[in-house]
Amino acid sequence: MMDISEDQLRRLLQIKLSYNSLVDLQDANLYEIRIALNEVIKELISENQTNSNTDISSRSYIVSFELMVENLFEDYIEKLNIKTHLQHILQEKYDDVVNMDNDLHLGQSYIGRFAVDLFEKFSKQGQFCKVYSIFYKNSQFKQQIIDGNQIETVFHEPKTSVVFKRYIQYDILLDNNKIKSQMYDIPYINENTNFIRLFAPKANPNLNYENFIRGRIEEIYSEENKIDSIRQFVYTPEIDEFGKYIKFLQQKFLADSIVEDIFNDEMKFFENADKIEEHIQINIVETNVSLVIITFLQKLLDLGFDFEKALGIAKKIFRFFNINLHRESFEFVNLRYLYQFEDIKNIIELLNENSLKDGYPEIIDGDFLDCFNLIAFISHETIVGSNYHKKYLLESQYVDINKNIEAKIVIQTYGFNDDLFNNKIYFDNLYASKLKFKKKLVNKYNLKNINDKSIFNMQLSDFHEGKRQVLNVFYILYLYLKLKDNVNTIITPTTFFIGGMSSFDYLFCKKIISLCIGLSNIINSDKLIQEKIKLIFVENIMLDQMPDFAKASDVFNYIPYKNFDVSNTYPYAFMNNGAILLTSNSNVYENVNNLSENNAVFKFDKKSSANTESSCMNFILENIEIIKNQKIIDEFYEIYNLIHKYNDSFNIINSFDNFVEVNGRIQKLYLNENLWNELMIKNIEISKKFGINYLKDY
């Protein structure tokens, strides 16, 4: 893509180093080189001409409240065709500079991952596309483990990420204050260069930026709120009325900024918005960005369109991707917040009248705007990823879907992470291939005293009670106590990998992380059990690290309670890399079982009677004092008592015995190399049915 010589690149890098750090290349440290390289890449991207053949009359926009953006450095270096030159220039420093921990991680969940995957899909087709989100500092943190506890480090300004701060700003009216909407762009380079566009409110004497982004952190950390929010998965503080209002302001700010930008494009290309419905498509991800519809209608009315015409245009333009089918996906916005804007009140009332007239549910629900009903009425399609997702949506207790909405629901395989696992597996000996990638993982992450011939058993996901990492941690504790009780207990050597972040106010999950880390320290230093079990807590794991773990994984735990993670695609991606799947009675198990009963997906379930004691849990309770570590014992009981306090609402204890039993079966199967090889092949074949690309070179 770029035509630059090694000497030119060296000079450019030296200029940036001299300007920023006042050092020569040979004297610069890794961080100084990374900063300079960041500036070089930005300059090269700026000079690179976008494809003039891009059809501006067919533009796609993606709206999300959250984005999963990882370290794009390697991608930029490859696409700018400067990798070989840089390797010569930096020599042994190259890997450390390029793979340096990135300081721009926006979001850790599916919503953010899905939005960026969708953006890449459009970009690879050569389409003009922008994906929008707020410069949202709550989800922009990395996890650090200090004294066995998760501590969030918030990033304030990206220093080692290719982010363009744009000079263009939009005037936004927010909370009776006119503020500037500042733009930041992260480029996606393909045949044409598209942008992830982030908006942040510029500092204003009347608007505290930190409050706007984060709310009252000190109140979130109060003891009473920790307990009250024990089952909440909170990105934005909503504990008090102020927190709820802050979230509304974020939604309003983002909607106004997006609509200004979309119409700015239309005016730039066509001088007016008379035929905007022929030129653009807006893809909404989740319901918490639904205000963009109201703002879009308001903009059309301001331009002189009557409401009927504006409504018709909106119905042609908006598509809705509903991919996270839980309670929190069906957003309600307080009308008291919205009705302070007289124009918005009028639009909402007209929308409600038209919704009822056209045979759709009301979008006004008491004192709230029902965001799902609004989007379902306006959007010309509601897209879900499978028949199972559709079934779950139709049966959801959180939303009532009538025949008109049902007729709009379209099933479309999402095809997440098509390029995440882009290597071909040779089927002759997968067992040996796994061993090769296990050794690579151990070396890359500098893991000590790990038996790479052991089962690599992994659970890598954000921490949540519904995802039941606690079940896995209790199981590892149970195995350890069995070994301490009788060192000759037969266990197939297993290395457990657990990783993921907890939201900043999620006490229960932070306790699980602390227990996991404490247990890891004890197990891994216990020479009496040798290498029978090891426990690795993977700190600050990010999406761009997943291929390393997927290729080395023998067993992947996908153990949510019932259908907590309806849309998760990690299980299929790990299956695609030959991992055996351990799951609960989940959508993944049902999807796979409907395709083939002859598979390598192992299911555990709860006991038939909740009144029966768990023999495995009783064993832990009877033997926990063996550990002789009071902090771990106290944390175990704290978690155990909280589970009982909430009546084991996620079936941790109730499923524990069967979880232990199924794990035992898997351990025995691993000893039969030929059988295990067959199981891996089955899962790889099945995974290709779920939007995971066939692999190219293992």
Tab-separated table of N, CA and C in Angstrom, residues 221-302:
chain	number	residue	atom	x	y	z
A	221	TYR	N	-18.637	3.138	45.489
A	221	TYR	CA	-17.799	2.323	46.348
A	221	TYR	C	-18.296	2.252	47.795
A	222	SER	N	-19.393	2.903	48.104
A	222	SER	CA	-19.904	2.836	49.469
A	222	SER	C	-20.369	1.409	49.778
A	223	GLU	N	-20.237	0.998	51.017
A	223	GLU	CA	-20.491	-0.395	51.387
A	223	GLU	C	-21.923	-0.822	51.078
A	224	GLU	N	-22.894	0.050	51.385
A	224	GLU	CA	-24.281	-0.356	51.161
A	224	GLU	C	-24.567	-0.582	49.684
A	225	ASN	N	-23.953	0.221	48.828
A	225	ASN	CA	-24.187	0.048	47.398
A	225	ASN	C	-23.480	-1.178	46.849
A	226	LYS	N	-22.367	-1.567	47.441
A	226	LYS	CA	-21.706	-2.797	47.006
A	226	LYS	C	-22.656	-3.981	47.145
A	227	ILE	N	-23.331	-4.051	48.261
A	227	ILE	CA	-24.237	-5.179	48.482
A	227	ILE	C	-25.486	-5.045	47.614
A	228	ASP	N	-26.015	-3.825	47.496
A	228	ASP	CA	-27.209	-3.633	46.676
A	228	ASP	C	-26.958	-4.016	45.222
A	229	SER	N	-25.734	-3.820	44.740
A	229	SER	CA	-25.463	-4.058	43.330
A	229	SER	C	-24.804	-5.417	43.090
A	230	ILE	N	-24.993	-6.339	44.018
A	230	ILE	CA	-24.273	-7.604	43.950
A	230	ILE	C	-24.559	-8.365	42.658
A	231	ARG	N	-25.718	-8.174	42.037
A	231	ARG	CA	-26.031	-8.906	40.822
A	231	ARG	C	-26.167	-7.985	39.624
A	232	GLN	N	-25.613	-6.818	39.722
A	232	GLN	CA	-25.643	-5.905	38.584
A	232	GLN	C	-24.323	-5.975	37.838
A	233	PHE	N	-24.409	-5.862	36.536
A	233	PHE	CA	-23.195	-5.777	35.720
A	233	PHE	C	-23.203	-4.374	35.153
A	234	VAL	N	-22.536	-3.459	35.840
A	234	VAL	CA	-22.721	-2.042	35.567
A	234	VAL	C	-21.503	-1.471	34.859
A	235	TYR	N	-21.706	-0.863	33.695
A	235	TYR	CA	-20.655	-0.074	33.076
A	235	TYR	C	-20.842	1.401	33.425
A	236	THR	N	-22.074	1.832	33.441
A	236	THR	CA	-22.367	3.223	33.759
A	236	THR	C	-23.049	3.279	35.117
A	237	PRO	N	-22.619	4.139	36.008
A	237	PRO	CA	-23.222	4.206	37.343
A	237	PRO	C	-24.708	4.573	37.281
A	238	GLU	N	-25.553	3.695	37.794
A	238	GLU	CA	-26.987	3.985	37.829
A	238	GLU	C	-27.547	3.754	39.228
A	239	ILE	N	-26.677	3.851	40.205
A	239	ILE	CA	-27.107	3.507	41.549
A	239	ILE	C	-28.038	4.567	42.123
A	240	ASP	N	-27.764	5.833	41.851
A	240	ASP	CA	-28.651	6.883	42.346
A	240	ASP	C	-29.231	7.658	41.153
A	241	GLU	N	-30.097	8.594	41.453
A	241	GLU	CA	-30.774	9.354	40.393
A	241	GLU	C	-29.776	10.154	39.559
A	242	PHE	N	-28.748	10.660	40.211
A	242	PHE	CA	-27.736	11.406	39.485
A	242	PHE	C	-27.050	10.516	38.448
A	243	GLY	N	-26.714	9.282	38.836
A	243	GLY	CA	-26.082	8.349	37.910
A	243	GLY	C	-26.967	8.036	36.718
A	244	LYS	N	-28.267	7.887	36.966
A	244	LYS	CA	-29.201	7.612	35.863
A	244	LYS	C	-29.281	8.794	34.903
A	245	TYR	N	-29.267	9.985	35.474
A	245	TYR	CA	-29.336	11.173	34.622
A	245	TYR	C	-28.057	11.337	33.809
A	246	ILE	N	-26.911	11.019	34.420
A	246	ILE	CA	-25.638	11.074	33.693
A	246	ILE	C	-25.694	10.141	32.481
A	247	LYS	N	-26.242	8.947	32.675
A	247	LYS	CA	-26.316	8.010	31.547
A	247	LYS	C	-27.198	8.580	30.436
A	248	PHE	N	-28.303	9.182	30.818
A	248	PHE	CA	-29.161	9.809	29.804
A	248	PHE	C	-28.397	10.890	29.046
A	249	LEU	N	-27.639	11.719	29.758
A	249	LEU	CA	-26.874	12.767	29.085
A	249	LEU	C	-25.864	12.162	28.108
A	250	GLN	N	-25.260	11.058	28.494
A	250	GLN	CA	-24.337	10.379	27.584
A	250	GLN	C	-25.065	9.939	26.317
A	251	GLN	N	-26.245	9.333	26.494
A	251	GLN	CA	-27.021	8.860	25.341
A	251	GLN	C	-27.437	10.021	24.440
A	252	LYS	N	-27.878	11.109	25.053
A	252	LYS	CA	-28.320	12.275	24.285
A	252	LYS	C	-27.143	12.912	23.543
A	253	PHE	N	-26.026	13.046	24.239
A	253	PHE	CA	-24.830	13.624	23.636
A	253	PHE	C	-24.373	12.794	22.430
A	254	LEU	N	-24.334	11.479	22.608
A	254	LEU	CA	-23.881	10.609	21.523
A	254	LEU	C	-24.840	10.690	20.340
A	255	ALA	N	-26.151	10.661	20.590
A	255	ALA	CA	-27.139	10.737	19.509
A	255	ALA	C	-27.002	12.039	18.726
A	256	ASP	N	-26.886	13.150	19.436
A	256	ASP	CA	-26.758	14.446	18.759
A	256	ASP	C	-25.485	14.511	17.922
A	257	SER	N	-24.387	14.006	18.474
A	257	SER	CA	-23.106	14.042	17.757
A	257	SER	C	-23.162	13.192	16.494
A	258	ILE	N	-23.742	12.019	16.602
A	258	ILE	CA	-23.823	11.104	15.455
A	258	ILE	C	-24.657	11.704	14.338
A	259	VAL	N	-25.820	12.213	14.694
A	259	VAL	CA	-26.718	12.754	13.665
A	259	VAL	C	-26.083	13.961	12.981
A	260	GLU	N	-25.426	14.815	13.746
A	260	GLU	CA	-24.721	15.942	13.125
A	260	GLU	C	-23.695	15.441	12.109
A	261	ASP	N	-22.978	14.393	12.469
A	261	ASP	CA	-21.922	13.883	11.596
A	261	ASP	C	-22.500	13.242	10.332
A	262	ILE	N	-23.575	12.490	10.475
A	262	ILE	CA	-24.188	11.838	9.317
A	262	ILE	C	-24.721	12.879	8.333
A	263	PHE	N	-25.389	13.891	8.845
A	263	PHE	CA	-25.926	14.918	7.951
A	263	PHE	C	-24.808	15.792	7.390
A	264	ASN	N	-23.738	15.952	8.137
A	264	ASN	CA	-22.575	16.676	7.617
A	264	ASN	C	-22.001	15.953	6.391
A	265	ASP	N	-21.920	14.620	6.458
A	265	ASP	CA	-21.482	13.830	5.296
A	265	ASP	C	-22.421	14.029	4.120
A	266	GLU	N	-23.712	13.953	4.392
A	266	GLU	CA	-24.693	14.049	3.305
A	266	GLU	C	-24.615	15.412	2.619
A	267	MET	N	-24.495	16.474	3.397
A	267	MET	CA	-24.405	17.816	2.814
A	267	MET	C	-23.104	17.984	2.029
A	268	LYS	N	-22.033	17.388	2.541
A	268	LYS	CA	-20.736	17.497	1.876
A	268	LYS	C	-20.776	16.812	0.507
A	269	PHE	N	-21.439	15.664	0.429
A	269	PHE	CA	-21.437	14.897	-0.815
A	269	PHE	C	-22.541	15.324	-1.780
A	270	PHE	N	-23.703	15.747	-1.235
A	270	PHE	CA	-24.856	15.985	-2.108
A	270	PHE	C	-25.497	17.361	-1.936
A	271	GLU	N	-24.966	18.192	-1.039
A	271	GLU	CA	-25.390	19.573	-0.828
A	271	GLU	C	-26.753	19.718	-0.165
A	272	ASN	N	-27.542	18.665	-0.130
A	272	ASN	CA	-28.816	18.697	0.587
A	272	ASN	C	-29.165	17.279	1.023
A	273	ALA	N	-30.225	17.159	1.832
A	273	ALA	CA	-30.610	15.849	2.363
A	273	ALA	C	-31.894	15.334	1.722
A	274	ASP	N	-32.225	15.815	0.515
A	274	ASP	CA	-33.501	15.486	-0.107
A	274	ASP	C	-33.663	13.996	-0.387
A	275	LYS	N	-32.536	13.289	-0.654
A	275	LYS	CA	-32.619	11.865	-0.988
A	275	LYS	C	-31.743	11.030	-0.063
A	276	ILE	N	-31.662	11.450	1.179
A	276	ILE	CA	-30.758	10.788	2.112
A	276	ILE	C	-31.083	9.307	2.277
A	277	GLU	N	-32.369	8.944	2.154
A	277	GLU	CA	-32.753	7.539	2.323
A	277	GLU	C	-32.191	6.647	1.218
A	278	GLU	N	-31.798	7.224	0.085
A	278	GLU	CA	-31.205	6.449	-1.004
A	278	GLU	C	-29.705	6.262	-0.813
A	279	HIS	N	-29.119	6.964	0.139
A	279	HIS	CA	-27.666	6.997	0.251
A	279	HIS	C	-27.111	6.279	1.471
A	280	ILE	N	-27.898	6.160	2.538
A	280	ILE	CA	-27.307	5.676	3.790
A	280	ILE	C	-28.120	4.552	4.423
A	281	GLN	N	-27.423	3.816	5.277
A	281	GLN	CA	-28.044	2.820	6.142
A	281	GLN	C	-27.431	2.994	7.526
A	282	ILE	N	-28.270	3.023	8.553
A	282	ILE	CA	-27.787	3.174	9.923
A	282	ILE	C	-28.091	1.880	10.673
A	283	ASN	N	-27.050	1.269	11.212
A	283	ASN	CA	-27.169	-0.005	11.918
A	283	ASN	C	-27.052	0.228	13.420
A	284	ILE	N	-28.132	-0.018	14.134
A	284	ILE	CA	-28.156	0.178	15.582
A	284	ILE	C	-27.780	-1.131	16.266
A	285	VAL	N	-26.826	-1.056	17.190
A	285	VAL	CA	-26.439	-2.218	17.983
A	285	VAL	C	-26.867	-1.969	19.426
A	286	GLU	N	-27.836	-2.754	19.886
A	286	GLU	CA	-28.400	-2.604	21.223
A	286	GLU	C	-29.363	-1.412	21.302
A	287	THR	N	-30.141	-1.386	22.380
A	287	THR	CA	-31.199	-0.379	22.486
A	287	THR	C	-30.757	0.904	23.173
A	288	ASN	N	-29.591	0.912	23.811
A	288	ASN	CA	-29.208	2.109	24.560
A	288	ASN	C	-28.680	3.225	23.670
A	289	VAL	N	-28.771	3.053	22.347
A	289	VAL	CA	-28.473	4.158	21.427
A	289	VAL	C	-29.728	4.550	20.641
A	290	SER	N	-30.883	4.184	21.159
A	290	SER	CA	-32.132	4.414	20.427
A	290	SER	C	-32.458	5.893	20.233
A	291	LEU	N	-31.886	6.774	21.079
A	291	LEU	CA	-32.181	8.202	20.938
A	291	LEU	C	-31.708	8.750	19.604
A	292	VAL	N	-30.810	8.019	18.926
A	292	VAL	CA	-30.354	8.486	17.613
A	292	VAL	C	-31.523	8.541	16.625
A	293	ILE	N	-32.522	7.684	16.806
A	293	ILE	CA	-33.713	7.706	15.936
A	293	ILE	C	-34.479	9.004	16.143
A	294	ILE	N	-34.731	9.361	17.382
A	294	ILE	CA	-35.484	10.578	17.683
A	294	ILE	C	-34.718	11.806	17.196
A	295	THR	N	-33.409	11.818	17.425
A	295	THR	CA	-32.590	12.951	16.985
A	295	THR	C	-32.559	13.055	15.467
A	296	PHE	N	-32.534	11.905	14.794
A	296	PHE	CA	-32.552	11.882	13.330
A	296	PHE	C	-33.858	12.487	12.798
A	297	LEU	N	-34.979	12.089	13.408
A	297	LEU	CA	-36.275	12.652	13.005
A	297	LEU	C	-36.311	14.155	13.263
A	298	GLN	N	-35.768	14.561	14.414
A	298	GLN	CA	-35.745	15.987	14.748
A	298	GLN	C	-34.952	16.776	13.710
A	299	LYS	N	-33.839	16.218	13.246
A	299	LYS	CA	-33.014	16.888	12.240
A	299	LYS	C	-33.782	17.038	10.928
A	300	LEU	N	-34.511	16.001	10.526
A	300	LEU	CA	-35.302	16.086	9.294
A	300	LEU	C	-36.388	17.153	9.410
A	301	LEU	N	-37.024	17.217	10.581
A	301	LEU	CA	-38.054	18.244	10.794
A	301	LEU	C	-37.444	19.644	10.732
A	302	ASP	N	-36.251	19.805	11.297
A	302	ASP	CA	-35.560	21.100	11.253
A	302	ASP	C	-35.225	21.510	9.820
